[in-house]
Tab-separated table of N, CA and C in Angstrom:
chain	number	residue	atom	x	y	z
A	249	UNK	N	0.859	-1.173	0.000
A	249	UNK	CA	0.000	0.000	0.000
A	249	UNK	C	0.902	1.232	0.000
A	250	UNK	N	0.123	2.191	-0.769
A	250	UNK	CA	1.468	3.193	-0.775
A	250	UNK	C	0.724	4.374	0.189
A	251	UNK	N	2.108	5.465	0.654
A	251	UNK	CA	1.743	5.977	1.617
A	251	UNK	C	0.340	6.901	1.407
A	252	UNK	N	0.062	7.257	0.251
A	252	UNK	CA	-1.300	8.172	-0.204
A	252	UNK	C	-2.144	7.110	-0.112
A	253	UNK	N	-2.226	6.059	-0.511
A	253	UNK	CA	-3.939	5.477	-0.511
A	253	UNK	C	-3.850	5.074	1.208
A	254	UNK	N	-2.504	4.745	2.057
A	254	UNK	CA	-2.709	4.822	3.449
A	254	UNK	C	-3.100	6.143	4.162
A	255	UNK	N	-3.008	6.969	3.628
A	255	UNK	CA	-3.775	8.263	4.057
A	255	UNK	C	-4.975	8.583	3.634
A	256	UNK	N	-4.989	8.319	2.297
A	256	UNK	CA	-6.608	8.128	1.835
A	256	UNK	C	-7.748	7.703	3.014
A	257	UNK	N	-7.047	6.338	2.781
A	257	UNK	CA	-8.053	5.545	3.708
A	257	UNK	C	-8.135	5.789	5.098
A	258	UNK	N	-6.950	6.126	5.945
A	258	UNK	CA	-7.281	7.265	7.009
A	258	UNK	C	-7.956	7.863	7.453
A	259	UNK	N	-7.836	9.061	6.026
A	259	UNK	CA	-9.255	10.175	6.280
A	259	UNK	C	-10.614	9.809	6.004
A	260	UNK	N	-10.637	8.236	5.017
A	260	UNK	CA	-11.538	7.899	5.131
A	260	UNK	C	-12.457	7.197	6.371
A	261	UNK	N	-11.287	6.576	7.513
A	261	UNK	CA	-12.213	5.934	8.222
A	261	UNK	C	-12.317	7.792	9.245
A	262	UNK	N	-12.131	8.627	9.428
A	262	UNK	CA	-11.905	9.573	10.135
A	262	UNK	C	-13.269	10.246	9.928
A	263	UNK	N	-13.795	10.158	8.635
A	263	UNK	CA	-14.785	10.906	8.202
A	263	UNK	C	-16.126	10.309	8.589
A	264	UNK	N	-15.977	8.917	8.409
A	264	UNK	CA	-16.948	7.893	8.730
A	264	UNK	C	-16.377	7.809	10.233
A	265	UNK	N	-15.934	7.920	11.116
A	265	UNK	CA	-16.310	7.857	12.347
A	265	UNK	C	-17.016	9.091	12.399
A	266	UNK	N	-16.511	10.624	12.803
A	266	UNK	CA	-17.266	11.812	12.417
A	266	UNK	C	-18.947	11.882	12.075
A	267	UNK	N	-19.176	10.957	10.851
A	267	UNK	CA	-20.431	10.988	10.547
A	267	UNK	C	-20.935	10.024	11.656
A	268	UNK	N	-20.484	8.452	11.864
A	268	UNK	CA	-21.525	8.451	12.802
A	268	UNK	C	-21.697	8.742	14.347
A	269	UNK	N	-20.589	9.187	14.713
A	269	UNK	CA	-20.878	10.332	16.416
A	269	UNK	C	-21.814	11.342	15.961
A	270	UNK	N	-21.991	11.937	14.399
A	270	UNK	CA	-23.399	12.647	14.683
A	270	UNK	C	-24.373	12.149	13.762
A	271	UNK	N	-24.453	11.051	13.570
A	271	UNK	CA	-25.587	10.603	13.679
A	271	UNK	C	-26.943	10.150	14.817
A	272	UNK	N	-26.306	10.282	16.037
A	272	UNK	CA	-27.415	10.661	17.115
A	272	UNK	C	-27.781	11.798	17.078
A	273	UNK	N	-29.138	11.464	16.960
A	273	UNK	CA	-30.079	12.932	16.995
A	273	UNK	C	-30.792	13.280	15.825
A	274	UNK	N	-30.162	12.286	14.764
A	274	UNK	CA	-30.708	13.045	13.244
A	274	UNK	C	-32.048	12.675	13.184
A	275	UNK	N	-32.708	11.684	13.562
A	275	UNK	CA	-34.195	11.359	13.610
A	275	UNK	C	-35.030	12.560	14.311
A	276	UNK	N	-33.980	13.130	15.113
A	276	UNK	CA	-35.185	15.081	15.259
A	276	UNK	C	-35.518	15.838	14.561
A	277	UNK	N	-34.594	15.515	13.479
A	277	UNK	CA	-34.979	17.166	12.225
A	277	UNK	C	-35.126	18.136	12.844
A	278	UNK	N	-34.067	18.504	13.649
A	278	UNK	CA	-33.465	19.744	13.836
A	278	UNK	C	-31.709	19.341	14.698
A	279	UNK	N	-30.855	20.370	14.730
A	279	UNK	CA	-29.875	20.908	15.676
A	279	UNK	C	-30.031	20.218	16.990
A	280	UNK	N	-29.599	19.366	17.377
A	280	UNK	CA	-29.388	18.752	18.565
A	280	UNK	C	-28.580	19.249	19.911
A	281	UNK	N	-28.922	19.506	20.656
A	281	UNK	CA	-27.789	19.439	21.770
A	281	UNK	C	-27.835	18.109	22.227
A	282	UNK	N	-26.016	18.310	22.780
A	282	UNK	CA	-25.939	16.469	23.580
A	282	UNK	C	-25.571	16.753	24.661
A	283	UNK	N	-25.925	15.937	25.404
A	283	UNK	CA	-25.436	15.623	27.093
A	283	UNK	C	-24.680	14.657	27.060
A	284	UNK	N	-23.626	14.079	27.155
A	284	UNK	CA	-22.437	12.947	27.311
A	284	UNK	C	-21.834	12.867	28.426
A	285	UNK	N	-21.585	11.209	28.315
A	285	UNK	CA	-20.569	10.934	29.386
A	285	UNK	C	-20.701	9.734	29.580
A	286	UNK	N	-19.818	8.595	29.996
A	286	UNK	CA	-19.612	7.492	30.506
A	286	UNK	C	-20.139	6.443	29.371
A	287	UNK	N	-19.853	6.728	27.888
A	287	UNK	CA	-20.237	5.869	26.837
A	287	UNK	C	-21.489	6.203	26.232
A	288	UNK	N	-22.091	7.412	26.792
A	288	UNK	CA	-23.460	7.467	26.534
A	288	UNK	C	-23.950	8.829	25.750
A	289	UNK	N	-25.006	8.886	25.347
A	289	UNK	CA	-24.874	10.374	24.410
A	289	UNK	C	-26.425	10.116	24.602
A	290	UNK	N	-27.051	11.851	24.594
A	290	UNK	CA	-28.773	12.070	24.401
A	290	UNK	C	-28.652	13.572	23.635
A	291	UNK	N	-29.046	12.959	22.637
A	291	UNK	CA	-29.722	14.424	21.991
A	291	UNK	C	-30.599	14.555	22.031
A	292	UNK	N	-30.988	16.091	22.126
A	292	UNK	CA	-32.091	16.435	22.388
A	292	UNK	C	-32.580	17.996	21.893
A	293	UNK	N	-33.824	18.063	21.766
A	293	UNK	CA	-34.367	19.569	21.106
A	293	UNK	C	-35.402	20.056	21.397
A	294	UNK	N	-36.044	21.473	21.928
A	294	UNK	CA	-36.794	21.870	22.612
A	294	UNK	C	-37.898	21.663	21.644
A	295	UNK	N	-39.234	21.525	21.781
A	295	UNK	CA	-39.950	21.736	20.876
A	295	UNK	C	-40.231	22.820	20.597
A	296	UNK	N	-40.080	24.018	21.290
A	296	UNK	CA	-40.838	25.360	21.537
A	296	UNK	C	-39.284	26.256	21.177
A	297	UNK	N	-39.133	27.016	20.296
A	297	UNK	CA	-37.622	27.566	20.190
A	297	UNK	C	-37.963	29.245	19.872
A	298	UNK	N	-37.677	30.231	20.660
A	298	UNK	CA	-36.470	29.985	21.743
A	298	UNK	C	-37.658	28.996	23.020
A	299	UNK	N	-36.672	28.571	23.708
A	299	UNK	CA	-37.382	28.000	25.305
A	299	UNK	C	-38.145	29.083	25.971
A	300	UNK	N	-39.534	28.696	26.101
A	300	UNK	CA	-40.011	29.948	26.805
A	300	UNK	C	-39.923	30.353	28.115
A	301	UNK	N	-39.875	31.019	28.509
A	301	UNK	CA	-39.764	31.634	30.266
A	301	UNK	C	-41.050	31.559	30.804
A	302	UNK	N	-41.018	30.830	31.638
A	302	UNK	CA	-42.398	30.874	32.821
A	302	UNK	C	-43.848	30.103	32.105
A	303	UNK	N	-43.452	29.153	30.915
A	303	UNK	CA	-44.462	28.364	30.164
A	303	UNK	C	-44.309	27.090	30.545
A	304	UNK	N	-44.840	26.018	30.488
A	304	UNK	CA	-44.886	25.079	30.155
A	304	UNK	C	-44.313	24.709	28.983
A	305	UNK	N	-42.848	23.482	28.380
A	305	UNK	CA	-42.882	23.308	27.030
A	305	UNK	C	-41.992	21.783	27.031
A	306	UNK	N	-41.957	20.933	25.813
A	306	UNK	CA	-41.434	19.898	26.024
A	306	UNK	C	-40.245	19.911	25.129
A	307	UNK	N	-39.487	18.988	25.002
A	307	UNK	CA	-38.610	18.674	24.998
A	307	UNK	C	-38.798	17.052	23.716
A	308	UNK	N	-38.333	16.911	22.704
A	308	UNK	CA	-37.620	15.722	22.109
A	308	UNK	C	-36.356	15.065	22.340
A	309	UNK	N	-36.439	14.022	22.832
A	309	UNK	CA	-35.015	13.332	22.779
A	309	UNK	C	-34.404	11.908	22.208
A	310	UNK	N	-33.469	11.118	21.946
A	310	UNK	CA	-33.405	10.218	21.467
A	310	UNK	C	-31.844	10.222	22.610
A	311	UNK	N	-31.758	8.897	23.232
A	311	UNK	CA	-30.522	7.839	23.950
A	311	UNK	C	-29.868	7.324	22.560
A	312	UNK	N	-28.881	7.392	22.514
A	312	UNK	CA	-27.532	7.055	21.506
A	312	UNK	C	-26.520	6.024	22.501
A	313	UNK	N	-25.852	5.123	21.595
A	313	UNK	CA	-24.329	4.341	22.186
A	313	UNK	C	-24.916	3.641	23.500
A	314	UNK	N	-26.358	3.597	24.482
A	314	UNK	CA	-26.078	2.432	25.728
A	314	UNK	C	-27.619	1.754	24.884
A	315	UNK	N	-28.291	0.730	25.829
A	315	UNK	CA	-29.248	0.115	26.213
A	315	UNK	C	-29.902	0.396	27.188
A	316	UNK	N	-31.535	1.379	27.231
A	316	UNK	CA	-32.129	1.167	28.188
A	316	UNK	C	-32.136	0.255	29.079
A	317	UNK	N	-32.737	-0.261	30.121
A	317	UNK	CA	-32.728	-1.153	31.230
A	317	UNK	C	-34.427	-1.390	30.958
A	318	UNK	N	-34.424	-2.575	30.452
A	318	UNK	CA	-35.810	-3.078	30.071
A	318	UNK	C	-36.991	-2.531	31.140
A	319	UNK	N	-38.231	-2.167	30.505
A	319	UNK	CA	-39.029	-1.945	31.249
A	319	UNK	C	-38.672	-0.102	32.269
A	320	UNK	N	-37.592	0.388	32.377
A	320	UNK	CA	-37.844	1.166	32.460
A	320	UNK	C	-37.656	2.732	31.743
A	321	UNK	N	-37.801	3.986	32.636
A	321	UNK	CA	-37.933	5.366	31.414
A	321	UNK	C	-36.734	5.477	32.139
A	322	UNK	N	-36.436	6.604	30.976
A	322	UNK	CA	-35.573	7.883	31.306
A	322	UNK	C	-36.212	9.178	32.125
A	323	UNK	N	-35.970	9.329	33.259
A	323	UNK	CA	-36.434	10.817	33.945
A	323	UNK	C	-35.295	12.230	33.191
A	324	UNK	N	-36.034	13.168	33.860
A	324	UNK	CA	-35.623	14.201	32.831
A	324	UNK	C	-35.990	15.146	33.683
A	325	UNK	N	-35.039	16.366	34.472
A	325	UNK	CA	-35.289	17.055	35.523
A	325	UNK	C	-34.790	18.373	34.876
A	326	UNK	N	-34.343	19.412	35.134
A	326	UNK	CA	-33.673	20.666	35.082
A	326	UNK	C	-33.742	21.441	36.366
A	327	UNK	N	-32.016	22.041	36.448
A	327	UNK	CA	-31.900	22.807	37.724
A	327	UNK	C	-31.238	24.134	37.038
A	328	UNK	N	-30.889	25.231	38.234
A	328	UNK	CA	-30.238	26.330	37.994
A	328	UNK	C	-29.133	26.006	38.783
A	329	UNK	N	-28.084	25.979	38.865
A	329	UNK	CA	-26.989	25.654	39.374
A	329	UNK	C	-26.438	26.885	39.998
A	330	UNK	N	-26.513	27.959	39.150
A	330	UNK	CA	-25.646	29.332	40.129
A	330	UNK	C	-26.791	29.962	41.124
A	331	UNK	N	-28.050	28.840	41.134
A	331	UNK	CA	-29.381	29.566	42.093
A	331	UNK	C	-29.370	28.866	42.995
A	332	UNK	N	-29.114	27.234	43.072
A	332	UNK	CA	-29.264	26.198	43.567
A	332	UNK	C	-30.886	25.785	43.804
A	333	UNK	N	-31.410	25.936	42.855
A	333	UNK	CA	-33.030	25.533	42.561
A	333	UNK	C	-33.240	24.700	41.181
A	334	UNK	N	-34.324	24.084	41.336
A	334	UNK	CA	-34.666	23.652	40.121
A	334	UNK	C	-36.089	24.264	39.937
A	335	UNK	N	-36.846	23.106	39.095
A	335	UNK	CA	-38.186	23.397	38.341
A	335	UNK	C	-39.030	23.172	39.758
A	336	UNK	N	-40.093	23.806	39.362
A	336	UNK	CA	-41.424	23.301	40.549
A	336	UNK	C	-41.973	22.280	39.825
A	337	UNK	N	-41.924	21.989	38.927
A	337	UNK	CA	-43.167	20.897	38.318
A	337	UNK	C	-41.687	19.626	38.121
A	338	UNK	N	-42.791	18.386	37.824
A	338	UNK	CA	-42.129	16.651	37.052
A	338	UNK	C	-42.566	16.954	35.846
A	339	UNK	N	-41.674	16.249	35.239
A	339	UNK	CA	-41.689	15.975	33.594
A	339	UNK	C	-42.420	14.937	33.380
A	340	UNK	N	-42.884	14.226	32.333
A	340	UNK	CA	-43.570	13.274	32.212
A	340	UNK	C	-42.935	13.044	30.422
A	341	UNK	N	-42.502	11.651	30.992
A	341	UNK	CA	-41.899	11.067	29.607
A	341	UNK	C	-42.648	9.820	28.743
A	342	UNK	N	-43.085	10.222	27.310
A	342	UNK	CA	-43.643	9.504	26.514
A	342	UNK	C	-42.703	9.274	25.607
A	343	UNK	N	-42.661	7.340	25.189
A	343	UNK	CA	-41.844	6.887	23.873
A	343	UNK	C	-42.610	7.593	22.548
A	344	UNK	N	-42.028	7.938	21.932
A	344	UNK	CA	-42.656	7.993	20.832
A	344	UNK	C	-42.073	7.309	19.381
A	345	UNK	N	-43.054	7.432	18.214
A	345	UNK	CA	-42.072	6.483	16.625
A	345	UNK	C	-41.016	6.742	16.451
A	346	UNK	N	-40.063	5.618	16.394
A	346	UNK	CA	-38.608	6.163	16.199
A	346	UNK	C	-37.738	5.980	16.746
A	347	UNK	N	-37.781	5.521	17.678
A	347	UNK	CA	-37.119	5.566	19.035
A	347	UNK	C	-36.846	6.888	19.772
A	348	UNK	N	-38.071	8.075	19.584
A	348	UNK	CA	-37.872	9.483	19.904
A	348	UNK	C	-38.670	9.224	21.694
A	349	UNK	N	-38.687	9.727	22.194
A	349	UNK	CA	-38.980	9.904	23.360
A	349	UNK	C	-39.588	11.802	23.636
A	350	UNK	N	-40.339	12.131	24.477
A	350	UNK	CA	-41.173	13.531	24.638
A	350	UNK	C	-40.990	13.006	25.965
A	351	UNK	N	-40.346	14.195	26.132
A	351	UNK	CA	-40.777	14.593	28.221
A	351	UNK	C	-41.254	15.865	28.527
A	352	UNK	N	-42.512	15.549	28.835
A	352	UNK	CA	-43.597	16.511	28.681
A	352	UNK	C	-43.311	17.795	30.118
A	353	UNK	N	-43.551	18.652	30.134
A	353	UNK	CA	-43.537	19.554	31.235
A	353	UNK	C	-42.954	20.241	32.121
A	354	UNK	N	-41.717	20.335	31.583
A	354	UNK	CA	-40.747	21.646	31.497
A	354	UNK	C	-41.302	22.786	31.933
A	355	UNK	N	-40.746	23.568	32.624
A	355	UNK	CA	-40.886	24.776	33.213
A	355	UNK	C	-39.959	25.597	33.591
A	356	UNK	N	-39.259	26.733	32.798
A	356	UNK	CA	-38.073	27.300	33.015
A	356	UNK	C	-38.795	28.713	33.932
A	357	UNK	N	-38.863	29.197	34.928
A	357	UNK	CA	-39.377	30.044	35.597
A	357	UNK	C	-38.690	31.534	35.386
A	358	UNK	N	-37.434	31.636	34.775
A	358	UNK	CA	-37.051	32.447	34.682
A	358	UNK	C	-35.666	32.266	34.179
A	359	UNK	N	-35.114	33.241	33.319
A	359	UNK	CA	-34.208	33.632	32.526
A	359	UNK	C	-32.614	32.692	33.041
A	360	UNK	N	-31.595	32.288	32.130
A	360	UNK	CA	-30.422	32.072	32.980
A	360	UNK	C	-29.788	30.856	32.352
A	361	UNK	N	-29.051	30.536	33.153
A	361	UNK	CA	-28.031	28.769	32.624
A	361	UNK	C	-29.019	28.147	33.127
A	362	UNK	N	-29.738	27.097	32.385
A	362	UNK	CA	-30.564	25.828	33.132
A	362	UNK	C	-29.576	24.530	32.770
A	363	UNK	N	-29.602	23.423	33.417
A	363	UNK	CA	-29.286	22.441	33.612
A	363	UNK	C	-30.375	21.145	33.038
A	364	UNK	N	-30.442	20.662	31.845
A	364	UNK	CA	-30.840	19.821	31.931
A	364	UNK	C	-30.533	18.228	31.767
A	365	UNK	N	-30.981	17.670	32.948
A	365	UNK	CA	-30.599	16.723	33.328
A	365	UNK	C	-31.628	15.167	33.282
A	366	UNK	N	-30.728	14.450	32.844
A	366	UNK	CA	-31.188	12.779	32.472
A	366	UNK	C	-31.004	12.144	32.852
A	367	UNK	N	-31.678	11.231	33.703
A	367	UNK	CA	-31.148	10.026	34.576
A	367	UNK	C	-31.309	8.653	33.563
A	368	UNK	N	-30.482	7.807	33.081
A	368	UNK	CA	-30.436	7.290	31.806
A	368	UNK	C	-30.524	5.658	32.912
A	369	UNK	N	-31.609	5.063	32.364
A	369	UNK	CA	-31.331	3.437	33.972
A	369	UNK	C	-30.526	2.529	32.495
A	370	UNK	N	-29.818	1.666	32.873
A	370	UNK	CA	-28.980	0.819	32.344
A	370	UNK	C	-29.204	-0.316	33.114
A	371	UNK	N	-28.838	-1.333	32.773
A	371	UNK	CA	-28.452	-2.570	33.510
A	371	UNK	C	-27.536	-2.200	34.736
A	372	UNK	N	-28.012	-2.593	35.765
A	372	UNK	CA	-27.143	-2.616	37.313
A	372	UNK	C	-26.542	-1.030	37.724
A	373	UNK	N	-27.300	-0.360	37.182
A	373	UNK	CA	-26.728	1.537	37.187
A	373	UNK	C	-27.847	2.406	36.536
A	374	UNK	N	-28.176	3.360	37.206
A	374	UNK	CA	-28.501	4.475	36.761
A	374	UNK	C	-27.456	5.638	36.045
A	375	UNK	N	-27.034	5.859	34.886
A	375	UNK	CA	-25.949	6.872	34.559
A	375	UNK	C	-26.892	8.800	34.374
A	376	UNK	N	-26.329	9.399	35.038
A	376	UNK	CA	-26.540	10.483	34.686
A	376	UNK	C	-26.001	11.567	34.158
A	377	UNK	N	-26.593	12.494	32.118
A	377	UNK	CA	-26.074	13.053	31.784
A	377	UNK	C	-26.823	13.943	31.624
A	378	UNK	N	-25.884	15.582	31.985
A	378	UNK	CA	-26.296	16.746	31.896
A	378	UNK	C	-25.911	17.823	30.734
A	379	UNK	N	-26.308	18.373	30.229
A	379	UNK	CA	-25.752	19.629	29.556
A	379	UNK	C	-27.015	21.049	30.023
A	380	UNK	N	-25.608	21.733	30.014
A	380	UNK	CA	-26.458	23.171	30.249
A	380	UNK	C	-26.887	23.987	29.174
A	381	UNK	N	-28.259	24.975	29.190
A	381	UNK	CA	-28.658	25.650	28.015
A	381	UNK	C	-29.010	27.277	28.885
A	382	UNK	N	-28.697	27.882	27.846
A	382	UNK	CA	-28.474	29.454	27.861
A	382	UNK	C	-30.130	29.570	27.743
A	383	UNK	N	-31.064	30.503	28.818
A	383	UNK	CA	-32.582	30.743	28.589
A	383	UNK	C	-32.434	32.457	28.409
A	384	UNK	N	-33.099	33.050	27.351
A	384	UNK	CA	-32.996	34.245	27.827
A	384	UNK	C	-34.840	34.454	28.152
């Protein structure tokens, strides 16, 4: 093999890894944010854009790279971290076609960094991943 088609093929497997780390999420048809960590990835997308302040609104998501833990959900919370508060209300999570998931009932009360957070159940572990979103 000469050293160009060994670089070829390089950038080829480089590109194809690339494509599929983002291929979680593409079943949203839209811009994903991810929460990661410990092998695990959730994208996810507000339904309501921008996120509204002091509404009610949900959320789309899809689990990437683990295995649910048969039989049960994913919970789905949000906090303020520089407030040390979260939401007053529970979310309520529906599967939906696709392997998309809706967690219904979000409530950002007011402006700021929110935290939203996924408790992901696995076999013999609960893993939990967060990413933060800018509310204005």
């Amino acid at each position: 093999m000469t050293r160009r088609a060994s670089m070829a093929g390089m950038l080829a497997a480089i590109a194809c890894g690339a494509w599929a780390a983002d291929e979680c999420g593409t079943v949203l048809k839209a811009k994903p944010s991810i929460a990661e960590g410990d092998g695990a990835r959730i994208a996810f997308v507000p339904r309501s854009l921008p996120v509204p302040v002091g509404r009610h609104f949900d959320i789309d998501f899809v689990v990437c790279d683990v295995t649910l833990r048969s039989g049960a959900d994913v919970v789905v919370d949000a906090d303020m971290p520089a407030h040390r508060h979260g939401m007053n209300y529970r979310t309520r999570v529906e599967a939906m076609p696709g392997g998309v998931f809706r967690a219904h009932g979000l409530m950002f009360h007011m402006p700021g960094a929110w935290r939203v957070i996924f408790d992901v159940p696995l076999e013999g572990r609960t893993l939990r991943l967060t990413r933060v979103i800018e509310v204005q």
